[in-house]
Amino acid sequence: MSNPPVVLIIVLAVLVVGGGIGIFFWRRRVGYIKSLTDRGWVFDSTPALAIAAGLTVPPFGLGFDRSTDEHISGAREGVPFQVFEYKCRVGRFRVAAMRLQLPLPELFLTTVGARPGTQAAQQPSTGQWHVLSDDAEFARAVQAGAGAAVTAFAQANAGIDLSIDGDQLVVLGAPKEAAELDRFLDAMVAIARSLDPRALDAFRRPAPEQWVGFYRRPHWQFRDRDDRLMNVVDVTRGGQNHRIVNVVSCEVGPLPFVAFKHHWQTTRTVTSTDSNGNTTTRTETDNHEESIFDMSLGVPTPYLEVTGNRALGKWFGRGDRVESELAAFNERFDVRSDVPKFASDVIHPRQIEYLMQVQPVPFSMGGGRIRVAVPQHDLAVIDQTVAFMYGFLSRIPEFVWQDLGAAVPDFDGDGRPGPTTYSSAT
């Protein structure tokens, strides 16, 4: 008879202790947020990835797995700043970013070694730190102007891990508590102001694009999810719960493209009978995914596809099969088009040589769009695909574009049309 009261007392005690712990952490959280807002700063516990717009130097600009948390924004001595937690494929970081007076080249100055993913070259150091930059003169100028402020920061914070990312000064390892963050930001202000625009104007760079991008790919944009592309790009239909994630897009230049991973689900009914003859049915859900690479040519063309030489390719497929005079090419590739002359004009001897050398994955073009059957959604694959399509399209003769009623695209990006690498001039 005494057991129920004992159990009840234990349960109540656990609830009281648990509630007390919960109240303690809640009050601590409220106090922490108040310590930030009392300083005139703005706190956001669930910031969007867009707060990292314009930042592309590592740890930013790497891979697809990115997230942000615990965002603080404000101004210190009139200089705008933001502090937040950033997670990516190379780690989790507490970042402080402070606005500079002009956009500058990529540079790292650190006492802890190069950051993962960094490609900048090592430069001579004038202090107790490592310097990485592709511009030796800029590295010298930064150290000449900011060396004293960097030394003071490193001494006060047991080191420094600093980068210049466009028009922002970025330092990793920002403290969380408001009082410590005060001192950290004051030391950053000293560095930011020592980067005098009068001394560094010769190194000025264009203002960074205000989107979430990729390291050393200035025209590429990243969106963690964008289901609107279901209405823009041809993807597998049917099923349910469609999601388009890890979107990479480029809207600049002669060959805009988009690449992403498409996920969806389908359901099916499964019927089974046990040993006693009892029949049951259940619904099972299957998960699917596909990698998409879609490029906008901007010029409507007849349909053309280049695939591996499929076993039934001679009899099945869209359009007519078009063979070349090179037997080895015909054995390796299946070329089909609904306008055979267009295919023959595009797949000329130099194009055949290029295709035999590159050995591309299957692709098709038509109606102003190009679709490449990429094996996976990966930045290296996207790089290779863009490079291949540039090579393929720049080998299309000028008269083909003229027959299509279009000017030769500016493939080299110099603002002037053509010539292609297979122009009448060559």
Coordinates of C-alpha atoms in Angstrom, one line a residue:
M1 CA 0.0 0.0 0.0
S2 CA 3.0 2.3 0.5
N3 CA 4.4 1.9 -3.0
P4 CA 2.0 4.2 -4.9
P5 CA 2.8 7.3 -2.7
V6 CA 6.5 6.6 -3.0
V7 CA 6.2 6.3 -6.8
L8 CA 4.1 9.5 -6.9
I9 CA 6.7 11.4 -4.8
I10 CA 9.5 10.3 -7.2
V11 CA 7.5 11.3 -10.2
L12 CA 6.7 14.7 -8.7
A13 CA 10.3 15.2 -7.7
V14 CA 11.5 14.4 -11.2
L15 CA 8.9 16.9 -12.6
V16 CA 10.0 19.6 -10.1
V17 CA 13.7 19.1 -10.9
G18 CA 13.0 19.0 -14.6
G19 CA 10.9 22.0 -14.5
G20 CA 13.5 23.9 -12.4
I21 CA 16.2 23.0 -15.0
G22 CA 13.9 24.2 -17.8
I23 CA 13.2 27.5 -16.1
F24 CA 16.9 27.9 -15.4
F25 CA 17.8 27.6 -19.1
W26 CA 14.8 29.6 -20.2
R27 CA 15.8 32.5 -17.9
R28 CA 19.4 32.2 -19.0
R29 CA 18.3 32.4 -22.6
V30 CA 16.1 35.4 -22.0
G31 CA 18.9 37.1 -20.2
Y32 CA 21.3 36.4 -23.0
I33 CA 19.0 37.8 -25.6
K34 CA 18.4 40.9 -23.4
S35 CA 22.2 41.4 -23.1
L36 CA 22.3 41.7 -26.9
T37 CA 19.2 43.9 -27.5
D38 CA 20.2 46.2 -24.6
R39 CA 23.2 47.1 -26.8
G40 CA 20.9 48.0 -29.7
W41 CA 21.7 44.9 -31.6
V42 CA 19.1 42.7 -33.3
F43 CA 19.0 39.0 -32.6
D44 CA 17.4 36.3 -34.8
S45 CA 17.4 32.7 -33.6
T46 CA 16.5 31.2 -37.0
P47 CA 18.1 33.3 -39.7
A48 CA 17.8 32.5 -43.4
L49 CA 20.9 31.4 -45.4
A50 CA 20.5 34.7 -47.2
I51 CA 22.4 36.5 -44.4
A52 CA 25.6 35.1 -45.9
A53 CA 24.8 36.8 -49.3
G54 CA 28.0 38.2 -50.8
L55 CA 30.3 36.0 -48.8
T56 CA 32.1 33.4 -50.9
V57 CA 35.6 33.0 -49.4
P58 CA 36.0 29.8 -47.3
P59 CA 34.4 28.7 -45.1
F60 CA 31.7 30.3 -47.3
G61 CA 31.0 29.2 -50.9
L62 CA 31.8 25.5 -50.4
G63 CA 29.5 22.6 -51.2
F64 CA 25.7 22.3 -50.7
D65 CA 25.4 21.5 -47.0
R66 CA 25.1 25.0 -45.6
S67 CA 23.1 26.5 -42.7
T68 CA 23.1 29.5 -40.4
D69 CA 22.0 30.0 -36.8
E70 CA 21.9 32.6 -34.0
H71 CA 22.3 35.8 -35.9
I72 CA 23.3 39.1 -34.3
S73 CA 23.4 42.3 -36.3
G74 CA 24.2 45.9 -35.4
A75 CA 26.9 48.6 -35.6
R76 CA 30.1 49.1 -33.6
E77 CA 31.5 52.6 -33.6
G78 CA 29.4 53.2 -36.7
V79 CA 30.7 50.2 -38.6
P80 CA 28.0 47.6 -39.6
F81 CA 28.6 44.0 -38.4
Q82 CA 26.9 40.7 -38.1
V83 CA 27.8 37.6 -36.0
F84 CA 26.3 34.2 -36.6
E85 CA 26.9 30.5 -36.6
Y86 CA 27.7 29.0 -39.9
K87 CA 27.8 25.3 -40.8
C88 CA 29.1 23.8 -44.0
R89 CA 30.9 20.7 -45.2
V90 CA 34.2 21.7 -43.7
G91 CA 32.9 22.4 -40.2
R92 CA 30.9 24.7 -37.9
F93 CA 32.1 28.2 -37.2
R94 CA 31.1 31.3 -35.2
V95 CA 31.7 34.1 -37.6
A96 CA 32.0 37.8 -37.3
A97 CA 31.7 39.9 -40.5
M98 CA 32.3 43.6 -40.6
R99 CA 31.7 46.0 -43.5
L100 CA 34.8 47.5 -45.2
Q101 CA 35.0 50.8 -46.9
L102 CA 35.7 49.2 -50.3
P103 CA 35.7 45.7 -51.9
L104 CA 39.1 44.1 -52.0
P105 CA 40.7 40.9 -53.3
E106 CA 40.6 37.6 -51.4
L107 CA 43.1 37.4 -48.5
F108 CA 43.7 35.3 -45.4
L109 CA 45.7 36.2 -42.4
T110 CA 45.8 33.6 -39.8
T111 CA 47.8 32.2 -36.9
V112 CA 46.1 28.8 -37.1
G113 CA 46.9 27.6 -40.6
A114 CA 45.0 27.7 -43.9
R115 CA 41.3 27.2 -43.9
P116 CA 39.9 24.1 -45.6
G117 CA 39.1 24.7 -49.2
T118 CA 41.4 27.8 -49.6
Q119 CA 43.2 28.1 -53.0
A120 CA 45.1 31.3 -52.4
A121 CA 48.9 31.3 -52.5
Q122 CA 51.2 31.7 -49.5
Q123 CA 52.8 35.1 -49.3
P124 CA 55.7 36.5 -47.2
S125 CA 54.6 37.5 -43.7
T126 CA 55.7 40.5 -41.7
G127 CA 54.4 39.2 -38.4
Q128 CA 53.6 36.1 -36.4
W129 CA 51.0 34.9 -38.9
H130 CA 50.5 33.2 -42.2
V131 CA 49.3 35.3 -45.2
L132 CA 47.5 33.8 -48.3
S133 CA 46.6 35.9 -51.3
D134 CA 47.0 35.7 -55.1
D135 CA 48.3 39.3 -55.1
A136 CA 51.7 39.7 -53.4
E137 CA 51.5 43.5 -53.5
F138 CA 48.1 43.5 -51.9
A139 CA 49.3 41.2 -49.2
R140 CA 52.2 43.6 -48.4
A141 CA 49.9 46.6 -48.4
V142 CA 47.4 45.0 -46.0
Q143 CA 50.2 44.0 -43.6
A144 CA 51.7 47.5 -43.8
G145 CA 48.4 49.2 -43.0
A146 CA 46.8 46.7 -40.6
G147 CA 49.8 44.9 -39.1
A148 CA 49.7 46.7 -35.7
A149 CA 45.9 46.2 -35.3
V150 CA 46.2 42.5 -36.3
T151 CA 49.0 42.0 -33.7
A152 CA 46.8 43.7 -31.0
F153 CA 43.9 41.5 -31.9
A154 CA 45.9 38.3 -31.9
Q155 CA 47.4 39.1 -28.5
A156 CA 44.0 39.9 -27.0
N157 CA 42.3 36.8 -28.4
A158 CA 45.1 34.1 -28.4
G159 CA 45.4 34.2 -32.2
I160 CA 43.5 35.3 -35.2
D161 CA 41.8 33.7 -38.2
L162 CA 40.9 36.6 -40.5
S163 CA 39.9 36.9 -44.2
I164 CA 38.9 39.7 -46.6
D165 CA 35.8 38.6 -48.5
G166 CA 34.8 41.3 -51.0
D167 CA 33.7 44.2 -49.0
Q168 CA 33.6 42.4 -45.6
L169 CA 36.3 41.7 -43.0
V170 CA 35.6 38.2 -41.6
V171 CA 37.0 36.7 -38.4
L172 CA 36.3 33.2 -37.2
G173 CA 35.9 32.3 -33.5
A174 CA 33.7 35.1 -32.3
P175 CA 32.7 34.8 -28.6
K176 CA 29.0 34.3 -27.7
E177 CA 28.7 36.3 -24.5
A178 CA 27.9 40.0 -25.1
A179 CA 30.7 41.5 -23.0
E180 CA 33.3 39.4 -24.7
L181 CA 31.8 40.1 -28.1
D182 CA 32.1 43.8 -27.3
R183 CA 35.9 43.6 -27.0
F184 CA 36.2 41.3 -30.0
L185 CA 34.2 43.7 -32.2
D186 CA 36.2 46.7 -30.9
A187 CA 39.4 44.9 -32.0
M188 CA 37.9 44.1 -35.4
V189 CA 36.9 47.8 -35.9
A190 CA 40.5 48.8 -35.4
I191 CA 41.5 46.3 -38.2
A192 CA 38.7 47.5 -40.5
R193 CA 39.6 51.1 -40.1
S194 CA 43.3 50.4 -40.7
L195 CA 42.5 49.2 -44.2
D196 CA 42.5 52.7 -45.5
P197 CA 40.7 53.0 -48.9
R198 CA 43.2 55.7 -49.9
A199 CA 46.1 53.3 -49.6
L200 CA 44.2 50.3 -51.1
D201 CA 42.2 51.9 -53.8
A202 CA 44.5 50.5 -56.5
F203 CA 43.3 47.0 -55.4
R204 CA 39.6 47.8 -55.5
R205 CA 37.4 45.1 -56.9
P206 CA 33.8 45.2 -58.2
A207 CA 31.2 45.0 -55.5
P208 CA 30.3 41.4 -54.7
E209 CA 26.9 40.2 -56.0
Q210 CA 24.4 40.0 -53.1
W211 CA 23.5 36.4 -53.4
V212 CA 24.6 33.2 -51.8
G213 CA 27.3 31.9 -54.2
F214 CA 30.3 29.7 -54.6
Y215 CA 34.0 30.1 -54.0
R216 CA 35.8 31.4 -57.1
R217 CA 32.8 31.0 -59.3
P218 CA 31.6 34.7 -59.2
H219 CA 28.5 34.2 -61.4
W220 CA 27.1 31.1 -59.8
Q221 CA 24.3 31.3 -57.3
F222 CA 23.1 28.8 -54.7
R223 CA 19.7 28.2 -53.3
D224 CA 19.1 25.4 -50.8
R225 CA 15.6 24.9 -52.2
D226 CA 13.5 26.2 -55.0
D227 CA 10.4 24.2 -55.9
R228 CA 9.4 26.9 -58.4
L229 CA 11.7 25.3 -60.9
M230 CA 9.1 22.5 -61.3
N231 CA 7.3 25.0 -63.6
V232 CA 10.4 26.0 -65.5
V233 CA 12.5 22.9 -66.2
D234 CA 11.4 19.5 -67.6
V235 CA 11.5 17.1 -64.7
T236 CA 9.8 13.8 -63.8
R237 CA 6.2 14.3 -63.1
G238 CA 3.7 12.2 -61.2
G239 CA 4.1 11.0 -57.6
Q240 CA 4.0 13.5 -54.7
N241 CA 6.1 15.5 -52.3
H242 CA 8.3 16.9 -55.0
R243 CA 11.3 18.9 -53.8
I244 CA 14.0 20.7 -55.7
V245 CA 17.1 21.2 -53.6
N246 CA 20.8 22.3 -53.8
V247 CA 20.1 24.6 -56.8
V248 CA 23.1 25.9 -58.7
S249 CA 22.4 28.6 -61.3
C250 CA 24.2 31.0 -63.6
E251 CA 22.3 33.8 -65.3
V252 CA 25.3 35.6 -66.7
G253 CA 27.1 35.0 -70.0
P254 CA 26.2 33.3 -73.2
L255 CA 25.2 30.0 -71.6
P256 CA 22.9 30.4 -68.6
F257 CA 22.3 27.1 -66.8
V258 CA 20.6 25.6 -63.8
A259 CA 21.5 22.3 -62.0
F260 CA 19.8 20.7 -59.0
K261 CA 18.6 17.5 -57.3
H262 CA 15.0 16.6 -57.7
H263 CA 13.4 14.4 -55.0
W264 CA 9.9 12.9 -55.1
Q265 CA 7.8 10.0 -53.7
T266 CA 5.5 7.4 -55.2
T267 CA 3.2 5.0 -53.4
R268 CA 2.3 1.4 -54.3
T269 CA 0.0 -1.2 -52.8
V270 CA 1.6 -4.5 -51.8
T271 CA -0.5 -7.6 -51.3
S272 CA 0.8 -10.6 -49.3
T273 CA -0.5 -13.9 -48.1
D274 CA 0.7 -15.7 -45.0
S275 CA 1.0 -19.4 -44.5
N276 CA -2.6 -19.6 -43.2
G277 CA -4.0 -18.1 -46.4
N278 CA -4.7 -14.7 -44.9
T279 CA -4.3 -11.9 -47.3
T280 CA -3.2 -8.4 -46.3
T281 CA -2.5 -5.2 -48.2
R282 CA -0.3 -2.3 -47.3
T283 CA 0.8 0.9 -48.9
E284 CA 4.6 1.4 -49.4
T285 CA 6.3 4.6 -50.2
D286 CA 9.3 4.7 -52.6
N287 CA 11.7 7.6 -52.7
H288 CA 13.2 8.8 -56.0
E289 CA 15.8 11.3 -57.1
E290 CA 17.3 12.6 -60.3
S291 CA 20.1 15.0 -61.1
I292 CA 19.2 17.7 -63.6
F293 CA 21.4 20.0 -65.7
D294 CA 19.6 22.3 -68.0
M295 CA 21.2 25.1 -70.1
S296 CA 19.4 27.9 -71.9
L297 CA 20.8 28.4 -75.4
G298 CA 18.5 31.3 -76.2
V299 CA 18.2 30.2 -79.9
P300 CA 15.5 27.7 -80.9
T301 CA 17.2 24.8 -82.7
P302 CA 15.9 21.5 -84.2
Y303 CA 16.1 18.5 -81.9
L304 CA 19.5 16.8 -81.7
E305 CA 20.7 14.2 -79.3
V306 CA 24.1 12.5 -78.8
T307 CA 24.1 9.4 -76.7
G308 CA 26.1 6.2 -76.3
N309 CA 25.5 3.7 -79.1
R310 CA 22.5 2.0 -77.6
A311 CA 21.8 -1.6 -78.7
L312 CA 18.5 -0.6 -80.3
G313 CA 19.5 2.9 -81.2
K314 CA 19.4 2.2 -84.9
W315 CA 15.7 1.4 -84.7
F316 CA 14.4 3.4 -81.7
G317 CA 14.7 6.9 -80.5
R318 CA 13.5 10.4 -81.5
G319 CA 14.2 11.5 -85.0
D320 CA 16.5 10.0 -87.6
R321 CA 19.8 8.4 -86.9
V322 CA 22.7 10.3 -88.5
E323 CA 26.0 8.6 -89.1
S324 CA 29.4 10.0 -89.9
E325 CA 32.1 8.7 -92.2
L326 CA 34.1 7.6 -89.2
A327 CA 33.2 4.1 -88.2
A328 CA 34.7 4.4 -84.7
F329 CA 32.5 7.4 -84.0
N330 CA 29.4 5.5 -85.2
E331 CA 30.3 2.6 -82.9
R332 CA 30.7 4.9 -79.9
F333 CA 27.9 7.4 -80.4
D334 CA 24.3 7.4 -81.5
V335 CA 23.4 10.8 -83.1
R336 CA 19.7 11.5 -83.9
S337 CA 17.8 14.5 -85.1
D338 CA 14.5 15.5 -86.5
V339 CA 16.4 17.6 -89.1
P340 CA 19.4 15.4 -90.3
K341 CA 21.1 18.2 -92.1
F342 CA 21.3 20.2 -88.9
A343 CA 22.9 17.3 -87.2
S344 CA 25.4 16.9 -90.1
D345 CA 26.3 20.6 -90.0
V346 CA 26.8 20.5 -86.2
I347 CA 28.6 17.1 -86.0
H348 CA 31.3 18.0 -88.5
P349 CA 34.8 16.4 -88.5
R350 CA 36.3 18.7 -85.9
Q351 CA 33.3 18.3 -83.7
I352 CA 33.6 14.5 -84.0
E353 CA 37.3 14.8 -83.0
Y354 CA 36.3 16.8 -79.9
L355 CA 33.5 14.3 -78.9
M356 CA 35.9 11.3 -79.4
Q357 CA 38.4 13.1 -77.2
V358 CA 36.0 14.2 -74.4
Q359 CA 33.7 11.2 -74.4
P360 CA 30.7 13.1 -72.9
V361 CA 27.7 11.8 -71.2
P362 CA 24.5 11.8 -73.3
F363 CA 23.0 15.2 -74.1
S364 CA 20.3 16.7 -76.2
M365 CA 19.4 20.1 -77.5
G366 CA 16.2 21.5 -79.0
G367 CA 13.8 24.4 -78.7
G368 CA 16.5 26.7 -77.2
R369 CA 17.4 24.4 -74.3
I370 CA 20.1 21.8 -73.7
R371 CA 19.8 18.9 -71.3
V372 CA 22.8 16.9 -70.2
A373 CA 22.4 13.5 -68.5
V374 CA 24.8 14.2 -65.6
P375 CA 25.6 11.2 -63.5
Q376 CA 25.3 13.1 -60.2
H377 CA 24.7 16.5 -58.7
D378 CA 28.2 17.6 -57.9
L379 CA 30.2 20.8 -58.3
A380 CA 33.0 19.1 -60.2
V381 CA 30.5 17.5 -62.5
I382 CA 28.9 20.8 -63.2
D383 CA 32.2 22.4 -63.9
Q384 CA 33.1 19.7 -66.4
T385 CA 29.6 19.9 -68.0
V386 CA 29.8 23.7 -68.5
A387 CA 33.3 23.3 -69.9
F388 CA 32.2 20.6 -72.3
M389 CA 29.2 22.5 -73.5
Y390 CA 31.3 25.6 -74.1
G391 CA 33.6 23.5 -76.3
F392 CA 30.8 21.8 -78.1
L393 CA 28.8 25.0 -78.9
S394 CA 31.8 27.1 -79.8
R395 CA 32.6 24.4 -82.5
I396 CA 29.3 25.0 -84.3
P397 CA 30.0 26.8 -87.6
E398 CA 28.9 30.3 -88.0
F399 CA 26.6 29.5 -90.9
V400 CA 24.6 27.2 -88.7
W401 CA 23.7 30.2 -86.4
Q402 CA 23.0 32.3 -89.4
D403 CA 20.6 29.6 -90.8
L404 CA 18.9 29.7 -87.4
G405 CA 18.4 33.4 -87.8
A406 CA 20.7 34.2 -84.8
A407 CA 24.0 36.0 -84.2
V408 CA 26.9 34.0 -83.2
P409 CA 26.8 33.8 -79.3
D410 CA 29.5 35.6 -77.4
F411 CA 31.1 32.4 -76.1
D412 CA 34.3 34.0 -74.9
G413 CA 32.5 36.6 -72.9
D414 CA 34.4 39.6 -74.3
G415 CA 31.2 41.4 -75.4
R416 CA 31.8 40.7 -79.1
P417 CA 30.0 38.0 -81.1
G418 CA 32.2 35.1 -82.4
P419 CA 34.1 33.9 -84.0
T420 CA 33.5 30.4 -82.9
T421 CA 36.4 28.0 -82.9
Y422 CA 35.0 26.7 -86.2
S423 CA 34.1 29.9 -87.9
S424 CA 34.4 30.8 -91.6
A425 CA 37.4 32.9 -90.7
T426 CA 39.3 29.8 -89.6

